Amino acid sequence: MASSWKLILFLSVTRCLSENSEALSSVPTSYAALLRIKKSSASSAFGSKTRPRYSSPSLGTLSVSPPSWRGAAQLYHSPVNLYHSSDAFRQDESVDYGPVFVQEPEDVIFPTDSDEKKVALNCEVRGNPTPTYRWLRNGTEIDLESDYRYSLIDGTFIISNPSEVRDSGLYQCLATNTFGSILSREATLQFAYLGNFSGRTRSAVSVREGQGVVLMCSPPPHSPGVMGEYEPKIEVHFPFTVTAAKGTTVKMECFALGNPVPTITWMKVNGYIPSKSRLRKSQAVLEIPNLQLDDAGVYECTAENSRGKNSFRGQLQIYTYPHWVQKLNDTQLDSGSPLQWECKATGKPRPTYRWLKNGAPLRPQSRVDTVNGVLAIHSVNQSDAGMYQCLAENKYGAIYASAELKILASPPSFELNQVKKTIIVTKDREVLIECRPQGAPKPTISWRKGDKSVRGSKRIAILPDGSLRIVNASKADEGKYICQGENIFGSAEIIASLSVKEPTRIELTPKRTELTVGESIVLNCKAIHDSSLDVTFYWTLQGQPIDFEKEGGHFESIRAQASSADLMIRNILLMHAGRYGCRVQTTADSVSDEAELLVRGPPGPPGVVIVEEITESTATLSWSPATDNHSPISSYNLQARSPFSLGWQTVKTVPEVITGDMESAMAVDLNPWVEYEFRVVATNPIGTGDPSIPSRMIRTNEAVPKTAPSNVSGRSGRRHELVIAWEPVSEEFQNGEGFGYIVAFRPNGTRGWKEKMVTSSEASKFIYRDESVPPLTPFEVKVGVYNNKGDGPFSQIVVICSAEGEPSAAPTDVKATSVSVSEILVTWKHIKESLGRPQGFEIGYWKDMEPEDSAETVRTRGNESFVMLTGLEGDTRYHLTVRAYNGAGYGPPSGEVSATTKRRPPSEPPGNLRWEQQGSQVSLGWEPVRPLANESEVMGYKVFYRQEGQSKSQVIETQKPQAVVPLPEAGVYIIEVRAYSEGGDGTASSQIRVPSYSGGKITSAQSTVHSLSKWSSVTLLLALMLPSSSW
């Protein structure tokens, strides 16, 4: 039953693989037979003496290879050899020798479903004395007595009922005799199995006709190794000849089957794959875009895997459509003239040519020849006129070129501007009178002067184009010249009048002038010419026309007379130097002359300035000479710029005066360790020129500082401190790195100096503290400087007193009085001290239940003894202290005092405001204000009133909820009322607007007014009707 299952399984595998590619047709059929007969062939494994023995080929013994499936590593089972003939290795038994392998164990693959139930690992050794055998698994010796399944027959190790878990591994045979031991190669024992295919239904695969496809067949579960490996086979490939047009894209495909999946590679035989190529679809498709002729050739694709490789070659041919190199052009010919047209085209294959006339093939005639792309017609006539086409074609396409042939036939004619014209020349000049009639056939030309024919001479000639040329013209040549053109269709003529004048002459003055920048000059140009001719003057500078509008007013052309012109040049500049030209133009001739102006000016900028050598206070400079602008340079001036200078400054030099012929000098008295730039300025008798380009920035060398600090003085400090201050030395005078200060001091009248180093170059103060120094002790003090190069000078000695110290007494009689809801008045007294005199007082205040650390402070200056604290919270208790301060610090604080701010004023405004006006006063009344529990009691009321348009109000205070307000001037008054208390003024009432007038009586309830003028009535009514605005 088991063997039948194996047969079915194998057929399933074969069937699956054949569905893909039929690539397994070359698999040996003996494999199927082997699976079927294995049981019978192994049944006599331990009883047959005729089985072949696996021996080492080196001994000349026949080596029988087991069947394999496409080169699989080993069959699942190795044949065993338990008995052998002693004749095979018969030796002289009288000679002793160590063990020698005859057969070493080989790898064994044991099927897990095998019926044999035994595995044999062969080992055969010869030696004298006869060797003994032992076996190792995974490097450890096997104890044959430890497992009943183990047996050893001669050198062959047999395992009964083998188990994959217990018996898989690497086995070695160890043979030993008295001469020693030898260890065999490692033989692997593996256990093989082959499972069933998956029962899952495979989905359909769609593919376009002509494309390749791979149908994957995953093998069933198995072990060991990969099933079904075979070499690649190219199933689909591009044609043996691929033809493609130039400029197009071609795709060549190779599709191969194989296991493992083959890798596709491409090459061009006798060349390189074009760099523009692209590989697509896992390199199965080679795509070459924009084909060129160089891309043609033999291409090869190769499919390769671990089992082998396969390749295919094909030819790529590139063709091109015909393309014009030379086309036809429309042509006009006179009747009887020859015609030759040529058209050229390129293409691959090379194009052939045909000619068409008016759309029909052009047949060769006695006058017409066509050779390749050339059409020739001898002596054209009217019948040859028409449209011609040249057709270039190859097997891939055709192109057309068209042109029109016109046959001309007309009598001679002249353009209108040639029919009659006048020519004016001067004596001894050349005259050219053109005569170019239009006509077909081409007219013949003849000339006559008056009634006489013109014949050629040394001075007179008729040119090939029909024009008449006269050289060295004179008065005798004046007259009318007639040119006649004639052909078979008729004739025509033109008349030209020739007039010969005296030549024009020119005088330009002055010819050469030297000027200085800023001067002016007039150039005069005079023309001597034939009186019958008009003249025009043109001015140029260096051969270019002068644009009088764009020259900034420097140039002006003046035409005082008909025959002369002046050029005025004002405030001349260096750029105006050069050659000035005057050209006189008449209808007969043109003459010109030039004058030269030389402009002297200040020198140009000197050339590149180079710092040749640098020291701590000098710099040696060189430069290239400046342009002298036609006035010799008298001197040079050196200038320097540093980060500390105000722009460029002239520096002292050696030599002190730098003459114009010098090109180097030394700048001196520079500050050490300062970055400088240098430039040079040239001077000549005309003036000083522009400076040179600055040199590169360079730093002078370091040196010992030479500048002592200034303004050494004392400052306020704490008791027992000596505070010494000075003005820091500018970086410009520090002269090097590591700059600092040396502070020296001693009590007045002593000899030894105490010195302290201050390393900061920006420091401006030093504090010396000594508990033994009494306040206001006089000290002699001086401050010096130093840097990395050494110590510099000290300042002048000054006398400074030690600090008197901070205030020592606390203010007394401190009182705090609540003024309002947000104000407390603080007052104090201070005992005058001889030492620690205060510069002011600091008041600290904080709320009750808050820590003193949270106190806010207010400072006073001078001897003030009170301060008003503002911005406080109402109905809040505050604690306060006062202490004096000066530059040395703070004195002790006073004792703590307290005060509580007033409760806030009533928030309710006076209500139900009523008024009555009589004459120039108003009587007011309102309901009393009742404060809330947390508000201060009402002490009275304030009535605020002001005339409309004014900002300042007048106030009337009253203890009762009523008041009389005077209205002294005519107009409208705005009135409001506030309650007031110890916490301040309360909320204002709504405003009322009351008009003031001299007669009658009005109350807040009345709607009419008596004894008022019309204007006053309107005003009063408006005042009563308008709503109250905010105060």
PDB file of N, CA and C in Angstrom, residues 796-844:
ATOM      1  N   GLN A 796      49.472 109.040  36.868  1.00  0.00           N
ATOM      2  CA  GLN A 796      49.901 109.951  37.921  1.00  0.00           C
ATOM      3  C   GLN A 796      49.309 109.503  39.257  1.00  0.00           C
ATOM      4  N   ILE A 797      50.068 109.764  40.348  1.00  0.00           N
ATOM      5  CA  ILE A 797      49.590 109.379  41.672  1.00  0.00           C
ATOM      6  C   ILE A 797      48.482 110.341  42.108  1.00  0.00           C
ATOM      7  N   VAL A 798      47.376 109.758  42.611  1.00  0.00           N
ATOM      8  CA  VAL A 798      46.275 110.566  43.154  1.00  0.00           C
ATOM      9  C   VAL A 798      45.989 110.062  44.559  1.00  0.00           C
ATOM     10  N   VAL A 799      45.371 110.919  45.354  1.00  0.00           N
ATOM     11  CA  VAL A 799      45.024 110.560  46.734  1.00  0.00           C
ATOM     12  C   VAL A 799      43.530 110.257  46.779  1.00  0.00           C
ATOM     13  N   ILE A 800      43.196 109.092  47.321  1.00  0.00           N
ATOM     14  CA  ILE A 800      41.805 108.632  47.400  1.00  0.00           C
ATOM     15  C   ILE A 800      41.553 108.189  48.835  1.00  0.00           C
ATOM     16  N   CYS A 801      40.387 108.489  49.368  1.00  0.00           N
ATOM     17  CA  CYS A 801      40.031 108.090  50.728  1.00  0.00           C
ATOM     18  C   CYS A 801      39.216 106.809  50.704  1.00  0.00           C
ATOM     19  N   SER A 802      39.393 105.989  51.739  1.00  0.00           N
ATOM     20  CA  SER A 802      38.591 104.778  51.859  1.00  0.00           C
ATOM     21  C   SER A 802      37.137 105.161  52.111  1.00  0.00           C
ATOM     22  N   ALA A 803      36.234 104.183  51.905  1.00  0.00           N
ATOM     23  CA  ALA A 803      34.791 104.465  51.975  1.00  0.00           C
ATOM     24  C   ALA A 803      34.378 104.772  53.396  1.00  0.00           C
ATOM     25  N   GLU A 804      33.396 105.635  53.502  1.00  0.00           N
ATOM     26  CA  GLU A 804      32.876 105.957  54.829  1.00  0.00           C
ATOM     27  C   GLU A 804      31.882 104.902  55.285  1.00  0.00           C
ATOM     28  N   GLY A 805      31.365 104.057  54.397  1.00  0.00           N
ATOM     29  CA  GLY A 805      30.486 102.962  54.760  1.00  0.00           C
ATOM     30  C   GLY A 805      29.026 103.311  54.605  1.00  0.00           C
ATOM     31  N   GLU A 806      28.171 102.275  54.783  1.00  0.00           N
ATOM     32  CA  GLU A 806      26.749 102.455  54.659  1.00  0.00           C
ATOM     33  C   GLU A 806      26.195 103.141  55.906  1.00  0.00           C
ATOM     34  N   PRO A 807      24.962 103.703  55.841  1.00  0.00           N
ATOM     35  CA  PRO A 807      24.377 104.336  57.020  1.00  0.00           C
ATOM     36  C   PRO A 807      24.333 103.367  58.195  1.00  0.00           C
ATOM     37  N   SER A 808      24.545 103.906  59.419  1.00  0.00           N
ATOM     38  CA  SER A 808      24.603 103.039  60.601  1.00  0.00           C
ATOM     39  C   SER A 808      23.385 103.187  61.493  1.00  0.00           C
ATOM     40  N   ALA A 809      22.592 104.231  61.304  1.00  0.00           N
ATOM     41  CA  ALA A 809      21.442 104.472  62.184  1.00  0.00           C
ATOM     42  C   ALA A 809      20.152 104.275  61.416  1.00  0.00           C
ATOM     43  N   ALA A 810      19.147 103.748  62.112  1.00  0.00           N
ATOM     44  CA  ALA A 810      17.833 103.560  61.500  1.00  0.00           C
ATOM     45  C   ALA A 810      17.006 104.819  61.677  1.00  0.00           C
ATOM     46  N   PRO A 811      16.102 105.145  60.728  1.00  0.00           N
ATOM     47  CA  PRO A 811      15.207 106.288  60.898  1.00  0.00           C
ATOM     48  C   PRO A 811      14.368 106.123  62.161  1.00  0.00           C
ATOM     49  N   THR A 812      13.978 107.250  62.754  1.00  0.00           N
ATOM     50  CA  THR A 812      13.190 107.244  63.990  1.00  0.00           C
ATOM     51  C   THR A 812      11.857 107.932  63.755  1.00  0.00           C
ATOM     52  N   ASP A 813      10.972 107.776  64.770  1.00  0.00           N
ATOM     53  CA  ASP A 813       9.667 108.438  64.759  1.00  0.00           C
ATOM     54  C   ASP A 813       8.928 108.183  63.448  1.00  0.00           C
ATOM     55  N   VAL A 814       8.919 106.908  63.015  1.00  0.00           N
ATOM     56  CA  VAL A 814       8.230 106.534  61.759  1.00  0.00           C
ATOM     57  C   VAL A 814       6.736 106.462  62.039  1.00  0.00           C
ATOM     58  N   LYS A 815       5.955 107.134  61.210  1.00  0.00           N
ATOM     59  CA  LYS A 815       4.506 107.134  61.342  1.00  0.00           C
ATOM     60  C   LYS A 815       3.869 106.846  59.998  1.00  0.00           C
ATOM     61  N   ALA A 816       2.746 106.099  60.045  1.00  0.00           N
ATOM     62  CA  ALA A 816       1.983 105.773  58.834  1.00  0.00           C
ATOM     63  C   ALA A 816       0.545 106.187  59.055  1.00  0.00           C
ATOM     64  N   THR A 817       0.012 107.030  58.170  1.00  0.00           N
ATOM     65  CA  THR A 817      -1.339 107.560  58.314  1.00  0.00           C
ATOM     66  C   THR A 817      -2.132 107.246  57.062  1.00  0.00           C
ATOM     67  N   SER A 818      -3.305 106.616  57.236  1.00  0.00           N
ATOM     68  CA  SER A 818      -4.167 106.310  56.092  1.00  0.00           C
ATOM     69  C   SER A 818      -4.792 107.600  55.601  1.00  0.00           C
ATOM     70  N   VAL A 819      -4.672 107.866  54.341  1.00  0.00           N
ATOM     71  CA  VAL A 819      -5.201 109.090  53.743  1.00  0.00           C
ATOM     72  C   VAL A 819      -6.482 108.822  52.988  1.00  0.00           C
ATOM     73  N   SER A 820      -6.527 107.728  52.249  1.00  0.00           N
ATOM     74  CA  SER A 820      -7.708 107.397  51.462  1.00  0.00           C
ATOM     75  C   SER A 820      -7.771 105.892  51.284  1.00  0.00           C
ATOM     76  N   VAL A 821      -8.679 105.493  50.418  1.00  0.00           N
ATOM     77  CA  VAL A 821      -8.848 104.068  50.161  1.00  0.00           C
ATOM     78  C   VAL A 821      -7.610 103.452  49.546  1.00  0.00           C
ATOM     79  N   SER A 822      -6.744 104.246  48.880  1.00  0.00           N
ATOM     80  CA  SER A 822      -5.576 103.686  48.182  1.00  0.00           C
ATOM     81  C   SER A 822      -4.276 104.391  48.557  1.00  0.00           C
ATOM     82  N   GLU A 823      -4.270 105.253  49.630  1.00  0.00           N
ATOM     83  CA  GLU A 823      -3.088 106.033  49.946  1.00  0.00           C
ATOM     84  C   GLU A 823      -2.776 105.967  51.441  1.00  0.00           C
ATOM     85  N   ILE A 824      -1.450 105.895  51.728  1.00  0.00           N
ATOM     86  CA  ILE A 824      -0.954 105.963  53.090  1.00  0.00           C
ATOM     87  C   ILE A 824       0.217 106.938  53.100  1.00  0.00           C
ATOM     88  N   LEU A 825       0.226 107.895  54.038  1.00  0.00           N
ATOM     89  CA  LEU A 825       1.299 108.857  54.194  1.00  0.00           C
ATOM     90  C   LEU A 825       2.271 108.332  55.251  1.00  0.00           C
ATOM     91  N   VAL A 826       3.571 108.221  54.813  1.00  0.00           N
ATOM     92  CA  VAL A 826       4.608 107.724  55.716  1.00  0.00           C
ATOM     93  C   VAL A 826       5.558 108.880  56.014  1.00  0.00           C
ATOM     94  N   THR A 827       5.873 109.111  57.314  1.00  0.00           N
ATOM     95  CA  THR A 827       6.825 110.163  57.707  1.00  0.00           C
ATOM     96  C   THR A 827       7.845 109.557  58.656  1.00  0.00           C
ATOM     97  N   TRP A 828       9.048 110.176  58.747  1.00  0.00           N
ATOM     98  CA  TRP A 828      10.108 109.678  59.626  1.00  0.00           C
ATOM     99  C   TRP A 828      11.102 110.795  59.928  1.00  0.00           C
ATOM    100  N   LYS A 829      12.026 110.523  60.827  1.00  0.00           N
ATOM    101  CA  LYS A 829      13.130 111.428  61.151  1.00  0.00           C
ATOM    102  C   LYS A 829      14.432 110.628  61.091  1.00  0.00           C
ATOM    103  N   HIS A 830      15.558 111.355  60.831  1.00  0.00           N
ATOM    104  CA  HIS A 830      16.843 110.646  60.743  1.00  0.00           C
ATOM    105  C   HIS A 830      17.913 111.466  61.452  1.00  0.00           C
ATOM    106  N   ILE A 831      18.711 110.793  62.275  1.00  0.00           N
ATOM    107  CA  ILE A 831      19.794 111.465  63.002  1.00  0.00           C
ATOM    108  C   ILE A 831      20.966 111.679  62.076  1.00  0.00           C
ATOM    109  N   LYS A 832      21.496 112.876  62.033  1.00  0.00           N
ATOM    110  CA  LYS A 832      22.633 113.158  61.166  1.00  0.00           C
ATOM    111  C   LYS A 832      23.869 112.445  61.693  1.00  0.00           C
ATOM    112  N   GLU A 833      24.668 111.823  60.684  1.00  0.00           N
ATOM    113  CA  GLU A 833      25.857 111.059  61.046  1.00  0.00           C
ATOM    114  C   GLU A 833      27.058 111.674  60.353  1.00  0.00           C
ATOM    115  N   SER A 834      28.237 111.569  61.001  1.00  0.00           N
ATOM    116  CA  SER A 834      29.459 112.044  60.349  1.00  0.00           C
ATOM    117  C   SER A 834      29.948 111.049  59.312  1.00  0.00           C
ATOM    118  N   LEU A 835      29.619 109.794  59.528  1.00  0.00           N
ATOM    119  CA  LEU A 835      29.982 108.732  58.572  1.00  0.00           C
ATOM    120  C   LEU A 835      28.719 108.026  58.112  1.00  0.00           C
ATOM    121  N   GLY A 836      28.791 107.457  56.888  1.00  0.00           N
ATOM    122  CA  GLY A 836      27.641 106.724  56.367  1.00  0.00           C
ATOM    123  C   GLY A 836      26.462 107.613  56.097  1.00  0.00           C
ATOM    124  N   ARG A 837      26.726 108.778  55.533  1.00  0.00           N
ATOM    125  CA  ARG A 837      25.657 109.728  55.246  1.00  0.00           C
ATOM    126  C   ARG A 837      24.714 109.163  54.190  1.00  0.00           C
ATOM    127  N   PRO A 838      23.393 109.241  54.446  1.00  0.00           N
ATOM    128  CA  PRO A 838      22.437 108.655  53.490  1.00  0.00           C
ATOM    129  C   PRO A 838      22.295 109.504  52.227  1.00  0.00           C
ATOM    130  N   GLN A 839      22.031 108.793  51.135  1.00  0.00           N
ATOM    131  CA  GLN A 839      21.698 109.469  49.870  1.00  0.00           C
ATOM    132  C   GLN A 839      20.194 109.463  49.629  1.00  0.00           C
ATOM    133  N   GLY A 840      19.465 108.725  50.445  1.00  0.00           N
ATOM    134  CA  GLY A 840      18.018 108.660  50.318  1.00  0.00           C
ATOM    135  C   GLY A 840      17.481 107.593  51.247  1.00  0.00           C
ATOM    136  N   PHE A 841      16.146 107.317  51.138  1.00  0.00           N
ATOM    137  CA  PHE A 841      15.498 106.358  52.024  1.00  0.00           C
ATOM    138  C   PHE A 841      14.659 105.395  51.192  1.00  0.00           C
ATOM    139  N   GLU A 842      14.537 104.177  51.695  1.00  0.00           N
ATOM    140  CA  GLU A 842      13.731 103.143  51.028  1.00  0.00           C
ATOM    141  C   GLU A 842      12.645 102.696  51.976  1.00  0.00           C
ATOM    142  N   ILE A 843      11.401 102.740  51.509  1.00  0.00           N
ATOM    143  CA  ILE A 843      10.240 102.364  52.315  1.00  0.00           C
ATOM    144  C   ILE A 843       9.769 101.014  51.804  1.00  0.00           C
ATOM    145  N   GLY A 844       9.709 100.013  52.676  1.00  0.00           N
ATOM    146  CA  GLY A 844       9.169  98.704  52.327  1.00  0.00           C
ATOM    147  C   GLY A 844       7.803  98.527  52.928  1.00  0.00           C
TER     148      GLY A 844
END
